[in-house]
Amino acid sequence: MKICVAVFFGGKSTEHEISCISANQAIHALDKEKYEVLPIYISKDNEFYIGEELFDLANYSSFINDPAQVLKKVTIYKDGNAVKVKPVKGLFAKEYQIDVAFPVVHGTNVEDGSLAGFLQMLDLPYTSCDVLGGALGQDKAAMKDVFRAEGIPMVEYFVVYNSDFEENYNEYLAQAKKLGFPLIAKPANLGSSIGIEVIKNQKEFKEKVSECLRYDFKVVVETMIEDLKEVNISVIGTNDSARVSAIEEVTNGFLDFDKKYQPGKGSKGAKKLGAKAGAKGASKGMASTIRKVPADLTAKQKKTIEDTALKVFRVLNSFGCVRIDFMIDRKNNKVYCNEINTIPGSLAFYLWKEDGISFDKECDELINNALYRYAKKSRKTYSFDTNILDNYAKK
Ligand SMILES: Nc1ncnc2c1ncn2[C@@H]1O[C@H](COP(=O)(O)OP(=O)(O)O)[C@@H](O)[C@H]1O
Ligand SMILES: [Mg+2]
């Protein structure tokens, strides 16, 4: 019997569409000889759907706003030791039994530990970070606080809270002045460069931070690196061991949403190195970013990035395949860790390809790791016999 792999994607997130692209790449890459692939689309209302249409990205624009018209709504539930997927309509509709969940979700309400929590409750092996890893990876303020505690190199930053921005404005402004302008302000919980503001000077501070606070209750304000080189590395691993990929340099400068995912719009005339690596039958997504692999780095910078990436993977409780992004200040060649993407766009397959690992092999490894973690965790103790409730029983 083939292993049934449920690929989860979409969800109530600003990166919904990007997740559809990444997931489609994985759906095409998964080895159909070994796996029965069940795509599970999470609508923008966080409802679950299945359907043959999910195998072809060309169909997606037809249902994204009204999936019930085209797809089958399903319920996912635990039934003894099995996890089942059942259409909500049709008494005799085919049910599926999932063996492994393969989340390819990006952003809030899904990648942030929410989906991991749901899968954990179902007691299902899954290929991505657990609740804590996903949550820390999503919240830039919490993530940076852990980085700071662990001595991970970072640009200086402070966190602004919506709840007291007006009241303590002068203190916040003093912190900004201490770091020095220009600064960057980012909503703590978004991705894909959405809501990011450059604060050129003191005069702009209030307006730009307020703009950012429209997106989130917390905003990270940090030193802006003006002469920036951006490099990314992927890590694949478990709680016991991990390894790093090749390092890419992303060369289209300040990556905004359009530039990252709609190259025609934001990076006119630029060479799309990732394009050739695109999975057959699927769109390019993050794989279409303009990149140079391997990045031009000194041996020392390369080592710093690799060592730091492995440390970040461990201290943020990561699992599966992540991408860790670094910034280099060209003025002094210093390396700073910027963030982790716990489920990166295109699952960073284009980086592993550089090391001779094809996307289907990467998927195999993620599934094997998920089964390994599940087996290992199953041997830990989660309950013990107690008679505490006997004290509450009616005598
Ligand atoms: N401190 C900084 N200095 C200069 N540019 C930055 C800085 N922080 C972020 N950026 C730019 O903004 C982009 C998006 O910021 P990032 O922190 O990676 O958030 P996101 O989760 O949206 O990807 C980065 O890829 C980089 O181009
Ligand atoms: Mg980023």
PDB file of N, CA, C and O in Angstrom, residues 306-374:
ATOM      1  N   GLU A 306      26.786  29.388   7.819  1.00  0.00           N
ATOM      2  CA  GLU A 306      26.423  27.973   8.015  1.00  0.00           C
ATOM      3  C   GLU A 306      26.278  27.641   9.506  1.00  0.00           C
ATOM      4  O   GLU A 306      25.289  27.018   9.917  1.00  0.00           O
ATOM      5  N   ASP A 307      27.232  28.077  10.303  1.00  0.00           N
ATOM      6  CA  ASP A 307      27.174  27.777  11.739  1.00  0.00           C
ATOM      7  C   ASP A 307      25.970  28.447  12.399  1.00  0.00           C
ATOM      8  O   ASP A 307      25.277  27.852  13.229  1.00  0.00           O
ATOM      9  N   THR A 308      25.747  29.722  12.000  1.00  0.00           N
ATOM     10  CA  THR A 308      24.623  30.451  12.601  1.00  0.00           C
ATOM     11  C   THR A 308      23.298  29.804  12.196  1.00  0.00           C
ATOM     12  O   THR A 308      22.382  29.672  13.008  1.00  0.00           O
ATOM     13  N   ALA A 309      23.213  29.379  10.934  1.00  0.00           N
ATOM     14  CA  ALA A 309      21.960  28.761  10.447  1.00  0.00           C
ATOM     15  C   ALA A 309      21.639  27.499  11.255  1.00  0.00           C
ATOM     16  O   ALA A 309      20.490  27.284  11.661  1.00  0.00           O
ATOM     17  N   LEU A 310      22.652  26.691  11.518  1.00  0.00           N
ATOM     18  CA  LEU A 310      22.414  25.461  12.282  1.00  0.00           C
ATOM     19  C   LEU A 310      21.997  25.788  13.714  1.00  0.00           C
ATOM     20  O   LEU A 310      21.126  25.125  14.292  1.00  0.00           O
ATOM     21  N   LYS A 311      22.590  26.842  14.245  1.00  0.00           N
ATOM     22  CA  LYS A 311      22.235  27.243  15.617  1.00  0.00           C
ATOM     23  C   LYS A 311      20.792  27.768  15.659  1.00  0.00           C
ATOM     24  O   LYS A 311      20.013  27.409  16.552  1.00  0.00           O
ATOM     25  N   VAL A 312      20.449  28.593  14.671  1.00  0.00           N
ATOM     26  CA  VAL A 312      19.083  29.133  14.600  1.00  0.00           C
ATOM     27  C   VAL A 312      18.078  27.979  14.486  1.00  0.00           C
ATOM     28  O   VAL A 312      17.046  27.965  15.161  1.00  0.00           O
ATOM     29  N   PHE A 313      18.399  27.021  13.636  1.00  0.00           N
ATOM     30  CA  PHE A 313      17.510  25.867  13.439  1.00  0.00           C
ATOM     31  C   PHE A 313      17.227  25.196  14.782  1.00  0.00           C
ATOM     32  O   PHE A 313      16.082  24.875  15.106  1.00  0.00           O
ATOM     33  N   ARG A 314      18.291  25.045  15.575  1.00  0.00           N
ATOM     34  CA  ARG A 314      18.127  24.357  16.856  1.00  0.00           C
ATOM     35  C   ARG A 314      17.385  25.213  17.882  1.00  0.00           C
ATOM     36  O   ARG A 314      16.425  24.754  18.493  1.00  0.00           O
ATOM     37  N   VAL A 315      17.829  26.463  18.041  1.00  0.00           N
ATOM     38  CA  VAL A 315      17.255  27.249  19.147  1.00  0.00           C
ATOM     39  C   VAL A 315      15.808  27.670  18.884  1.00  0.00           C
ATOM     40  O   VAL A 315      15.071  27.946  19.824  1.00  0.00           O
ATOM     41  N   LEU A 316      15.404  27.723  17.607  1.00  0.00           N
ATOM     42  CA  LEU A 316      13.999  28.064  17.338  1.00  0.00           C
ATOM     43  C   LEU A 316      13.123  26.816  17.252  1.00  0.00           C
ATOM     44  O   LEU A 316      11.992  26.876  16.789  1.00  0.00           O
ATOM     45  N   ASN A 317      13.676  25.695  17.675  1.00  0.00           N
ATOM     46  CA  ASN A 317      12.895  24.454  17.698  1.00  0.00           C
ATOM     47  C   ASN A 317      12.377  24.088  16.305  1.00  0.00           C
ATOM     48  O   ASN A 317      11.215  23.755  16.126  1.00  0.00           O
ATOM     49  N   SER A 318      13.276  24.197  15.322  1.00  0.00           N
ATOM     50  CA  SER A 318      12.848  23.977  13.934  1.00  0.00           C
ATOM     51  C   SER A 318      12.833  22.500  13.571  1.00  0.00           C
ATOM     52  O   SER A 318      13.448  21.667  14.246  1.00  0.00           O
ATOM     53  N   PHE A 319      12.174  22.238  12.447  1.00  0.00           N
ATOM     54  CA  PHE A 319      12.067  20.862  11.949  1.00  0.00           C
ATOM     55  C   PHE A 319      11.700  20.934  10.464  1.00  0.00           C
ATOM     56  O   PHE A 319      11.074  21.879  10.019  1.00  0.00           O
ATOM     57  N   GLY A 320      12.108  19.925   9.712  1.00  0.00           N
ATOM     58  CA  GLY A 320      11.735  19.884   8.292  1.00  0.00           C
ATOM     59  C   GLY A 320      12.706  20.657   7.434  1.00  0.00           C
ATOM     60  O   GLY A 320      13.920  20.548   7.610  1.00  0.00           O
ATOM     61  N   CYS A 321      12.161  21.444   6.521  1.00  0.00           N
ATOM     62  CA  CYS A 321      13.020  22.272   5.658  1.00  0.00           C
ATOM     63  C   CYS A 321      12.694  23.732   5.926  1.00  0.00           C
ATOM     64  O   CYS A 321      11.538  24.142   5.804  1.00  0.00           O
ATOM     65  N   VAL A 322      13.689  24.500   6.314  1.00  0.00           N
ATOM     66  CA  VAL A 322      13.484  25.931   6.579  1.00  0.00           C
ATOM     67  C   VAL A 322      14.465  26.729   5.711  1.00  0.00           C
ATOM     68  O   VAL A 322      15.384  26.156   5.133  1.00  0.00           O
ATOM     69  N   ARG A 323      14.230  28.025   5.615  1.00  0.00           N
ATOM     70  CA  ARG A 323      15.222  28.897   4.970  1.00  0.00           C
ATOM     71  C   ARG A 323      15.561  30.009   5.955  1.00  0.00           C
ATOM     72  O   ARG A 323      14.650  30.598   6.551  1.00  0.00           O
ATOM     73  N   ILE A 324      16.853  30.241   6.126  1.00  0.00           N
ATOM     74  CA  ILE A 324      17.272  31.275   7.062  1.00  0.00           C
ATOM     75  C   ILE A 324      17.954  32.372   6.257  1.00  0.00           C
ATOM     76  O   ILE A 324      18.843  32.107   5.440  1.00  0.00           O
ATOM     77  N   ASP A 325      17.471  33.604   6.459  1.00  0.00           N
ATOM     78  CA  ASP A 325      17.917  34.719   5.625  1.00  0.00           C
ATOM     79  C   ASP A 325      18.885  35.616   6.384  1.00  0.00           C
ATOM     80  O   ASP A 325      18.638  35.963   7.554  1.00  0.00           O
ATOM     81  N   PHE A 326      19.945  35.982   5.697  1.00  0.00           N
ATOM     82  CA  PHE A 326      20.982  36.813   6.301  1.00  0.00           C
ATOM     83  C   PHE A 326      21.134  38.111   5.522  1.00  0.00           C
ATOM     84  O   PHE A 326      20.812  38.185   4.331  1.00  0.00           O
ATOM     85  N   MET A 327      21.643  39.116   6.220  1.00  0.00           N
ATOM     86  CA  MET A 327      21.949  40.395   5.571  1.00  0.00           C
ATOM     87  C   MET A 327      23.429  40.668   5.815  1.00  0.00           C
ATOM     88  O   MET A 327      23.924  40.468   6.930  1.00  0.00           O
ATOM     89  N   ILE A 328      24.117  41.120   4.770  1.00  0.00           N
ATOM     90  CA  ILE A 328      25.522  41.493   4.925  1.00  0.00           C
ATOM     91  C   ILE A 328      25.629  42.984   4.634  1.00  0.00           C
ATOM     92  O   ILE A 328      25.085  43.468   3.636  1.00  0.00           O
ATOM     93  N   ASP A 329      26.287  43.683   5.534  1.00  0.00           N
ATOM     94  CA  ASP A 329      26.526  45.109   5.322  1.00  0.00           C
ATOM     95  C   ASP A 329      27.806  45.224   4.490  1.00  0.00           C
ATOM     96  O   ASP A 329      28.889  44.877   4.957  1.00  0.00           O
ATOM     97  N   ARG A 330      27.646  45.673   3.251  1.00  0.00           N
ATOM     98  CA  ARG A 330      28.818  45.731   2.367  1.00  0.00           C
ATOM     99  C   ARG A 330      29.867  46.734   2.869  1.00  0.00           C
ATOM    100  O   ARG A 330      31.024  46.661   2.493  1.00  0.00           O
ATOM    101  N   LYS A 331      29.419  47.669   3.714  1.00  0.00           N
ATOM    102  CA  LYS A 331      30.367  48.673   4.226  1.00  0.00           C
ATOM    103  C   LYS A 331      31.434  48.051   5.110  1.00  0.00           C
ATOM    104  O   LYS A 331      32.585  48.443   5.092  1.00  0.00           O
ATOM    105  N   ASN A 332      31.005  47.069   5.959  1.00  0.00           N
ATOM    106  CA  ASN A 332      31.993  46.471   6.870  1.00  0.00           C
ATOM    107  C   ASN A 332      32.055  44.940   6.769  1.00  0.00           C
ATOM    108  O   ASN A 332      32.736  44.300   7.567  1.00  0.00           O
ATOM    109  N   ASN A 333      31.308  44.397   5.793  1.00  0.00           N
ATOM    110  CA  ASN A 333      31.279  42.941   5.551  1.00  0.00           C
ATOM    111  C   ASN A 333      30.703  42.116   6.694  1.00  0.00           C
ATOM    112  O   ASN A 333      30.883  40.894   6.731  1.00  0.00           O
ATOM    113  N   LYS A 334      30.021  42.774   7.624  1.00  0.00           N
ATOM    114  CA  LYS A 334      29.450  42.031   8.762  1.00  0.00           C
ATOM    115  C   LYS A 334      28.203  41.255   8.346  1.00  0.00           C
ATOM    116  O   LYS A 334      27.408  41.717   7.531  1.00  0.00           O
ATOM    117  N   VAL A 335      28.058  40.096   8.963  1.00  0.00           N
ATOM    118  CA  VAL A 335      26.923  39.219   8.657  1.00  0.00           C
ATOM    119  C   VAL A 335      25.891  39.307   9.785  1.00  0.00           C
ATOM    120  O   VAL A 335      26.242  39.176  10.964  1.00  0.00           O
ATOM    121  N   TYR A 336      24.621  39.521   9.421  1.00  0.00           N
ATOM    122  CA  TYR A 336      23.549  39.572  10.416  1.00  0.00           C
ATOM    123  C   TYR A 336      22.458  38.585  10.020  1.00  0.00           C
ATOM    124  O   TYR A 336      22.094  38.495   8.846  1.00  0.00           O
ATOM    125  N   CYS A 337      21.932  37.905  11.005  1.00  0.00           N
ATOM    126  CA  CYS A 337      20.816  37.008  10.715  1.00  0.00           C
ATOM    127  C   CYS A 337      19.535  37.846  10.686  1.00  0.00           C
ATOM    128  O   CYS A 337      19.294  38.650  11.589  1.00  0.00           O
ATOM    129  N   ASN A 338      18.738  37.692   9.639  1.00  0.00           N
ATOM    130  CA  ASN A 338      17.515  38.490   9.538  1.00  0.00           C
ATOM    131  C   ASN A 338      16.290  37.720  10.031  1.00  0.00           C
ATOM    132  O   ASN A 338      15.578  38.187  10.912  1.00  0.00           O
ATOM    133  N   GLU A 339      16.057  36.542   9.472  1.00  0.00           N
ATOM    134  CA  GLU A 339      14.843  35.816   9.878  1.00  0.00           C
ATOM    135  C   GLU A 339      14.899  34.374   9.429  1.00  0.00           C
ATOM    136  O   GLU A 339      15.715  33.991   8.596  1.00  0.00           O
ATOM    137  N   ILE A 340      13.969  33.605   9.972  1.00  0.00           N
ATOM    138  CA  ILE A 340      13.773  32.228   9.507  1.00  0.00           C
ATOM    139  C   ILE A 340      12.421  32.168   8.811  1.00  0.00           C
ATOM    140  O   ILE A 340      11.476  32.848   9.201  1.00  0.00           O
ATOM    141  N   ASN A 341      12.353  31.392   7.744  1.00  0.00           N
ATOM    142  CA  ASN A 341      11.070  31.071   7.110  1.00  0.00           C
ATOM    143  C   ASN A 341      10.876  29.588   7.357  1.00  0.00           C
ATOM    144  O   ASN A 341      11.604  28.760   6.792  1.00  0.00           O
ATOM    145  N   THR A 342       9.934  29.242   8.220  1.00  0.00           N
ATOM    146  CA  THR A 342       9.862  27.835   8.663  1.00  0.00           C
ATOM    147  C   THR A 342       9.296  26.913   7.582  1.00  0.00           C
ATOM    148  O   THR A 342       9.554  25.709   7.613  1.00  0.00           O
ATOM    149  N   ILE A 343       8.487  27.465   6.673  1.00  0.00           N
ATOM    150  CA  ILE A 343       8.080  26.710   5.477  1.00  0.00           C
ATOM    151  C   ILE A 343       8.367  27.644   4.301  1.00  0.00           C
ATOM    152  O   ILE A 343       7.511  28.455   3.910  1.00  0.00           O
ATOM    153  N   PRO A 344       9.561  27.576   3.766  1.00  0.00           N
ATOM    154  CA  PRO A 344       9.955  28.590   2.768  1.00  0.00           C
ATOM    155  C   PRO A 344       9.266  28.421   1.427  1.00  0.00           C
ATOM    156  O   PRO A 344       8.813  27.314   1.087  1.00  0.00           O
ATOM    157  N   GLY A 345       9.177  29.502   0.670  1.00  0.00           N
ATOM    158  CA  GLY A 345       8.617  29.464  -0.678  1.00  0.00           C
ATOM    159  C   GLY A 345       9.337  28.406  -1.495  1.00  0.00           C
ATOM    160  O   GLY A 345      10.554  28.262  -1.413  1.00  0.00           O
ATOM    161  N   SER A 346       8.567  27.622  -2.249  1.00  0.00           N
ATOM    162  CA  SER A 346       9.100  26.538  -3.098  1.00  0.00           C
ATOM    163  C   SER A 346       9.894  25.507  -2.289  1.00  0.00           C
ATOM    164  O   SER A 346      10.658  24.718  -2.856  1.00  0.00           O
ATOM    165  N   LEU A 347       9.717  25.507  -0.971  1.00  0.00           N
ATOM    166  CA  LEU A 347      10.460  24.616  -0.054  1.00  0.00           C
ATOM    167  C   LEU A 347      11.960  24.646  -0.359  1.00  0.00           C
ATOM    168  O   LEU A 347      12.683  23.670  -0.134  1.00  0.00           O
ATOM    169  N   ALA A 348      12.393  25.804  -0.886  1.00  0.00           N
ATOM    170  CA  ALA A 348      13.820  26.052  -1.163  1.00  0.00           C
ATOM    171  C   ALA A 348      14.452  24.942  -2.011  1.00  0.00           C
ATOM    172  O   ALA A 348      15.652  24.704  -1.935  1.00  0.00           O
ATOM    173  N   PHE A 349      13.636  24.287  -2.861  1.00  0.00           N
ATOM    174  CA  PHE A 349      14.167  23.128  -3.614  1.00  0.00           C
ATOM    175  C   PHE A 349      15.322  23.531  -4.525  1.00  0.00           C
ATOM    176  O   PHE A 349      16.225  22.755  -4.791  1.00  0.00           O
ATOM    177  N   TYR A 350      15.285  24.793  -4.990  1.00  0.00           N
ATOM    178  CA  TYR A 350      16.323  25.266  -5.922  1.00  0.00           C
ATOM    179  C   TYR A 350      17.691  25.322  -5.230  1.00  0.00           C
ATOM    180  O   TYR A 350      18.718  25.271  -5.905  1.00  0.00           O
ATOM    181  N   LEU A 351      17.713  25.438  -3.884  1.00  0.00           N
ATOM    182  CA  LEU A 351      19.001  25.439  -3.172  1.00  0.00           C
ATOM    183  C   LEU A 351      19.528  24.022  -3.005  1.00  0.00           C
ATOM    184  O   LEU A 351      20.716  23.761  -3.130  1.00  0.00           O
ATOM    185  N   TRP A 352      18.624  23.088  -2.724  1.00  0.00           N
ATOM    186  CA  TRP A 352      19.038  21.698  -2.546  1.00  0.00           C
ATOM    187  C   TRP A 352      19.456  21.078  -3.871  1.00  0.00           C
ATOM    188  O   TRP A 352      20.338  20.231  -3.923  1.00  0.00           O
ATOM    189  N   LYS A 353      18.826  21.549  -4.941  1.00  0.00           N
ATOM    190  CA  LYS A 353      19.198  21.077  -6.286  1.00  0.00           C
ATOM    191  C   LYS A 353      20.672  21.350  -6.560  1.00  0.00           C
ATOM    192  O   LYS A 353      21.346  20.578  -7.223  1.00  0.00           O
ATOM    193  N   GLU A 354      21.150  22.477  -6.028  1.00  0.00           N
ATOM    194  CA  GLU A 354      22.572  22.837  -6.197  1.00  0.00           C
ATOM    195  C   GLU A 354      23.473  21.772  -5.580  1.00  0.00           C
ATOM    196  O   GLU A 354      24.603  21.595  -5.995  1.00  0.00           O
ATOM    197  N   ASP A 355      22.983  21.104  -4.546  1.00  0.00           N
ATOM    198  CA  ASP A 355      23.759  20.041  -3.888  1.00  0.00           C
ATOM    199  C   ASP A 355      23.445  18.668  -4.480  1.00  0.00           C
ATOM    200  O   ASP A 355      23.763  17.637  -3.880  1.00  0.00           O
ATOM    201  N   GLY A 356      22.766  18.656  -5.604  1.00  0.00           N
ATOM    202  CA  GLY A 356      22.460  17.392  -6.276  1.00  0.00           C
ATOM    203  C   GLY A 356      21.256  16.663  -5.692  1.00  0.00           C
ATOM    204  O   GLY A 356      21.062  15.473  -5.958  1.00  0.00           O
ATOM    205  N   ILE A 357      20.472  17.362  -4.884  1.00  0.00           N
ATOM    206  CA  ILE A 357      19.274  16.702  -4.317  1.00  0.00           C
ATOM    207  C   ILE A 357      18.044  17.192  -5.074  1.00  0.00           C
ATOM    208  O   ILE A 357      17.701  18.376  -5.008  1.00  0.00           O
ATOM    209  N   SER A 358      17.401  16.268  -5.794  1.00  0.00           N
ATOM    210  CA  SER A 358      16.230  16.674  -6.576  1.00  0.00           C
ATOM    211  C   SER A 358      15.043  16.916  -5.633  1.00  0.00           C
ATOM    212  O   SER A 358      15.044  16.466  -4.484  1.00  0.00           O
ATOM    213  N   PHE A 359      14.034  17.605  -6.136  1.00  0.00           N
ATOM    214  CA  PHE A 359      12.896  17.975  -5.284  1.00  0.00           C
ATOM    215  C   PHE A 359      12.167  16.725  -4.768  1.00  0.00           C
ATOM    216  O   PHE A 359      11.720  16.685  -3.622  1.00  0.00           O
ATOM    217  N   ASP A 360      12.073  15.681  -5.607  1.00  0.00           N
ATOM    218  CA  ASP A 360      11.380  14.478  -5.120  1.00  0.00           C
ATOM    219  C   ASP A 360      12.163  13.827  -3.976  1.00  0.00           C
ATOM    220  O   ASP A 360      11.582  13.342  -2.999  1.00  0.00           O
ATOM    221  N   LYS A 361      13.492  13.884  -4.056  1.00  0.00           N
ATOM    222  CA  LYS A 361      14.318  13.314  -2.976  1.00  0.00           C
ATOM    223  C   LYS A 361      14.181  14.166  -1.702  1.00  0.00           C
ATOM    224  O   LYS A 361      14.154  13.645  -0.580  1.00  0.00           O
ATOM    225  N   GLU A 362      14.115  15.477  -1.902  1.00  0.00           N
ATOM    226  CA  GLU A 362      13.912  16.361  -0.740  1.00  0.00           C
ATOM    227  C   GLU A 362      12.582  16.011  -0.057  1.00  0.00           C
ATOM    228  O   GLU A 362      12.521  15.893   1.175  1.00  0.00           O
ATOM    229  N   CYS A 363      11.540  15.818  -0.852  1.00  0.00           N
ATOM    230  CA  CYS A 363      10.226  15.465  -0.284  1.00  0.00           C
ATOM    231  C   CYS A 363      10.305  14.131   0.463  1.00  0.00           C
ATOM    232  O   CYS A 363       9.750  13.988   1.556  1.00  0.00           O
ATOM    233  N   ASP A 364      11.025  13.151  -0.126  1.00  0.00           N
ATOM    234  CA  ASP A 364      11.201  11.845   0.547  1.00  0.00           C
ATOM    235  C   ASP A 364      11.831  12.044   1.923  1.00  0.00           C
ATOM    236  O   ASP A 364      11.398  11.452   2.914  1.00  0.00           O
ATOM    237  N   GLU A 365      12.868  12.888   1.938  1.00  0.00           N
ATOM    238  CA  GLU A 365      13.579  13.105   3.203  1.00  0.00           C
ATOM    239  C   GLU A 365      12.655  13.754   4.237  1.00  0.00           C
ATOM    240  O   GLU A 365      12.651  13.365   5.414  1.00  0.00           O
ATOM    241  N   LEU A 366      11.852  14.709   3.794  1.00  0.00           N
ATOM    242  CA  LEU A 366      10.942  15.373   4.737  1.00  0.00           C
ATOM    243  C   LEU A 366       9.927  14.382   5.299  1.00  0.00           C
ATOM    244  O   LEU A 366       9.615  14.408   6.494  1.00  0.00           O
ATOM    245  N   ILE A 367       9.434  13.506   4.452  1.00  0.00           N
ATOM    246  CA  ILE A 367       8.445  12.515   4.911  1.00  0.00           C
ATOM    247  C   ILE A 367       9.110  11.517   5.875  1.00  0.00           C
ATOM    248  O   ILE A 367       8.552  11.205   6.939  1.00  0.00           O
ATOM    249  N   ASN A 368      10.296  11.067   5.511  1.00  0.00           N
ATOM    250  CA  ASN A 368      11.010  10.141   6.410  1.00  0.00           C
ATOM    251  C   ASN A 368      11.278  10.783   7.767  1.00  0.00           C
ATOM    252  O   ASN A 368      11.127  10.151   8.817  1.00  0.00           O
ATOM    253  N   ASN A 369      11.665  12.057   7.747  1.00  0.00           N
ATOM    254  CA  ASN A 369      11.914  12.771   9.009  1.00  0.00           C
ATOM    255  C   ASN A 369      10.644  12.870   9.849  1.00  0.00           C
ATOM    256  O   ASN A 369      10.673  12.735  11.069  1.00  0.00           O
ATOM    257  N   ALA A 370       9.523  13.119   9.164  1.00  0.00           N
ATOM    258  CA  ALA A 370       8.245  13.241   9.880  1.00  0.00           C
ATOM    259  C   ALA A 370       7.901  11.909  10.570  1.00  0.00           C
ATOM    260  O   ALA A 370       7.470  11.888  11.732  1.00  0.00           O
ATOM    261  N   LEU A 371       8.110  10.811   9.851  1.00  0.00           N
ATOM    262  CA  LEU A 371       7.798   9.492  10.417  1.00  0.00           C
ATOM    263  C   LEU A 371       8.742   9.165  11.571  1.00  0.00           C
ATOM    264  O   LEU A 371       8.344   8.603  12.592  1.00  0.00           O
ATOM    265  N   TYR A 372      10.007   9.590  11.408  1.00  0.00           N
ATOM    266  CA  TYR A 372      11.014   9.370  12.450  1.00  0.00           C
ATOM    267  C   TYR A 372      10.631  10.125  13.735  1.00  0.00           C
ATOM    268  O   TYR A 372      10.638   9.569  14.826  1.00  0.00           O
ATOM    269  N   ARG A 373      10.250  11.423  13.574  1.00  0.00           N
ATOM    270  CA  ARG A 373       9.874  12.209  14.763  1.00  0.00           C
ATOM    271  C   ARG A 373       8.658  11.587  15.441  1.00  0.00           C
ATOM    272  O   ARG A 373       8.609  11.485  16.673  1.00  0.00           O
ATOM    273  N   TYR A 374       7.699  11.170  14.625  1.00  0.00           N
ATOM    274  CA  TYR A 374       6.473  10.605  15.177  1.00  0.00           C
ATOM    275  C   TYR A 374       6.779   9.346  15.992  1.00  0.00           C
ATOM    276  O   TYR A 374       6.309   9.194  17.125  1.00  0.00           O
TER     277      TYR A 374
END
